[in-house]
């Protein structure tokens, strides 16, 4: 077992990417994720990797497309306004079936918003990351250790399913320091016979492309992609359950919001209220299975988020609206306090939770 | 800038475009109507405002990252269109707002958060010389580089800025004034030393002067 070291979330994720074999990083500075670029600027030249500061996020994501097409493990990172700019590129990654890691250390929005933590890019990440029919694998870390673990996991899933994966973090997790264990990613690199590595006649020519003039061809491709998505939905859902066993009220929260919930649950339990937490680790695929199973016993759900009620829609869909789902939220860079969550738990208890 | 606006008596019809950078709060400091643009897009927003009402005097106030990295396309194309706006370009050779990363104008060898071993031109290329580059763009009317490191240069800077506004009043088209300035915070220097660096390192790399004055060349219309 490797030693524990104290690391900042953003730096931990950068180191984790290197440990996962990523040697190509393209980015553009933006708070609160700039430490990723700064870390890569220091490390990559020392290990024969590539760090390049692009002139914009649009350029950065297109550099990612190029390196991914060449078969490399590649990533970019940014925060909300910058990730929005990458949208076009995200759609092209999906349309070209290219694996890559995109990190969004979210801040408050919309527009320039603020630089405090946010979760208001949930819809963008899980629904509207760009034009066209596509999904990205979206994971959400709640600890610095998970920043590390999900980086390796995201790279592997992206390669396995040939699609972009997004790590949807928030400013708190990016900026906070925690003791972590860094481990080498041991998964064997996946063959990428489709990569543009130079045509010498020994294999068919490789063309990385998202243009299909014949609608039948395009439809077939999208259908094929959605069959892959169905497999992912069946096999890759991830969530952590905390004190859900006997829970009447289930809190659902990811990232920093989940940390707040743990404190609220402790306080609620002391008052004799049976409250538990489901913490989605994959936001797409959304952990519908545990959510649906929990709805068999629980009487009410509360979506705790740093946004105006975005994830709540996925909870309602997952449980087919069989139970009431309340919203406990702050936005614009504000974080709900355990007391605010507790007040919402009391409200849920009153309506029969 | 504000003095020029007052002296020209144009405050009531001036619209400023704040960019993203340390200039982001310029909407708090200029006593005129302002629009806050997305990173790099100020010249495009200015174009929209100007085209919506050409009688307005429209300026942008942008840093080097904003104008010469993410906003290069907007900069070049607003110049190429001969957009009748005034662009004030603050070149401090660093990304200040985000904490001192390499800018497109960071000098060779300069250490920043994202060029921790000094800007290596072999791998990340050379600084962008905006006035020189835009002097090749036919649509640009007036380009001048000034500095604000001493009183003499400051007075010259004001003259250039005033001219850039006067050009717009006269309908002469795209005017840009590049202002070499210090960033003591992220150059990790005292303000005094930082001003010295402007003279000893910035000005030699970015020579001051008029890079283009279309109407001086052609005679005023
Ligand atoms: C799309 C987008 N990407 C990145 C940022 C983060 N950001 C804010 S200011 C800035 C750079 C500012 O540098 P510069 O233009 O040189 O101005 P200075 O701060 O030095 O005055 C960046 C990258 C942002 N706000 N929006």
JSON list of C-alpha atoms in Angstrom, two decimals, chain A residues 28-31 34 37-39 41-43 45-46 51-58 85 112, chain B residues 20 24 36 39 41 65-66 69-70 95 97-99 101-103 113-117 123-124:
[
{"chain": "A", "resi": 28, "resn": "UNK", "atom": "CA", "xyz": [-6.38, 27.36, -21.01]},
{"chain": "A", "resi": 29, "resn": "UNK", "atom": "CA", "xyz": [-6.22, 29.07, -17.59]},
{"chain": "A", "resi": 30, "resn": "UNK", "atom": "CA", "xyz": [-9.44, 29.57, -15.63]},
{"chain": "A", "resi": 31, "resn": "UNK", "atom": "CA", "xyz": [-10.25, 29.68, -11.94]},
{"chain": "A", "resi": 34, "resn": "UNK", "atom": "CA", "xyz": [-5.79, 26.48, -13.10]},
{"chain": "A", "resi": 37, "resn": "UNK", "atom": "CA", "xyz": [-2.44, 23.33, -15.98]},
{"chain": "A", "resi": 38, "resn": "UNK", "atom": "CA", "xyz": [0.25, 24.64, -13.67]},
{"chain": "A", "resi": 39, "resn": "UNK", "atom": "CA", "xyz": [0.96, 21.12, -12.41]},
{"chain": "A", "resi": 41, "resn": "UNK", "atom": "CA", "xyz": [3.42, 22.61, -17.01]},
{"chain": "A", "resi": 42, "resn": "UNK", "atom": "CA", "xyz": [5.88, 21.54, -14.34]},
{"chain": "A", "resi": 43, "resn": "UNK", "atom": "CA", "xyz": [5.55, 17.76, -14.72]},
{"chain": "A", "resi": 45, "resn": "UNK", "atom": "CA", "xyz": [8.37, 18.24, -19.69]},
{"chain": "A", "resi": 46, "resn": "UNK", "atom": "CA", "xyz": [10.13, 16.10, -17.06]},
{"chain": "A", "resi": 51, "resn": "UNK", "atom": "CA", "xyz": [1.84, 20.39, -21.95]},
{"chain": "A", "resi": 52, "resn": "UNK", "atom": "CA", "xyz": [0.55, 23.11, -24.20]},
{"chain": "A", "resi": 53, "resn": "UNK", "atom": "CA", "xyz": [-1.33, 26.21, -23.18]},
{"chain": "A", "resi": 54, "resn": "UNK", "atom": "CA", "xyz": [-3.78, 26.84, -26.00]},
{"chain": "A", "resi": 55, "resn": "UNK", "atom": "CA", "xyz": [-4.96, 30.29, -27.05]},
{"chain": "A", "resi": 56, "resn": "UNK", "atom": "CA", "xyz": [-8.52, 29.41, -26.06]},
{"chain": "A", "resi": 57, "resn": "UNK", "atom": "CA", "xyz": [-10.68, 26.54, -24.83]},
{"chain": "A", "resi": 58, "resn": "UNK", "atom": "CA", "xyz": [-11.91, 26.07, -28.38]},
{"chain": "A", "resi": 85, "resn": "UNK", "atom": "CA", "xyz": [-16.79, 26.92, -25.14]},
{"chain": "A", "resi": 112, "resn": "UNK", "atom": "CA", "xyz": [-19.02, 34.83, -16.26]},
{"chain": "B", "resi": 20, "resn": "UNK", "atom": "CA", "xyz": [-12.29, 39.36, -19.02]},
{"chain": "B", "resi": 24, "resn": "UNK", "atom": "CA", "xyz": [-13.28, 42.80, -15.86]},
{"chain": "B", "resi": 36, "resn": "UNK", "atom": "CA", "xyz": [-19.32, 43.06, -19.98]},
{"chain": "B", "resi": 39, "resn": "UNK", "atom": "CA", "xyz": [-13.43, 36.26, -22.66]},
{"chain": "B", "resi": 41, "resn": "UNK", "atom": "CA", "xyz": [-15.15, 38.56, -27.52]},
{"chain": "B", "resi": 65, "resn": "UNK", "atom": "CA", "xyz": [-4.66, 37.12, -22.94]},
{"chain": "B", "resi": 66, "resn": "UNK", "atom": "CA", "xyz": [-8.07, 38.39, -23.86]},
{"chain": "B", "resi": 69, "resn": "UNK", "atom": "CA", "xyz": [-4.93, 34.65, -27.31]},
{"chain": "B", "resi": 70, "resn": "UNK", "atom": "CA", "xyz": [-8.56, 33.66, -27.00]},
{"chain": "B", "resi": 95, "resn": "UNK", "atom": "CA", "xyz": [-2.41, 36.57, -17.24]},
{"chain": "B", "resi": 97, "resn": "UNK", "atom": "CA", "xyz": [-6.60, 37.76, -13.17]},
{"chain": "B", "resi": 98, "resn": "UNK", "atom": "CA", "xyz": [-6.04, 34.01, -13.02]},
{"chain": "B", "resi": 99, "resn": "UNK", "atom": "CA", "xyz": [-2.83, 34.27, -11.05]},
{"chain": "B", "resi": 101, "resn": "UNK", "atom": "CA", "xyz": [0.15, 32.28, -16.19]},
{"chain": "B", "resi": 102, "resn": "UNK", "atom": "CA", "xyz": [1.95, 32.70, -19.49]},
{"chain": "B", "resi": 103, "resn": "UNK", "atom": "CA", "xyz": [0.37, 35.19, -21.86]},
{"chain": "B", "resi": 113, "resn": "UNK", "atom": "CA", "xyz": [3.01, 29.68, -13.51]},
{"chain": "B", "resi": 114, "resn": "UNK", "atom": "CA", "xyz": [2.62, 27.83, -16.82]},
{"chain": "B", "resi": 115, "resn": "UNK", "atom": "CA", "xyz": [6.14, 28.44, -18.07]},
{"chain": "B", "resi": 116, "resn": "UNK", "atom": "CA", "xyz": [7.88, 27.43, -14.84]},
{"chain": "B", "resi": 117, "resn": "UNK", "atom": "CA", "xyz": [11.18, 26.90, -16.66]},
{"chain": "B", "resi": 123, "resn": "UNK", "atom": "CA", "xyz": [8.18, 24.65, -27.71]},
{"chain": "B", "resi": 124, "resn": "UNK", "atom": "CA", "xyz": [5.62, 27.40, -27.17]}
]
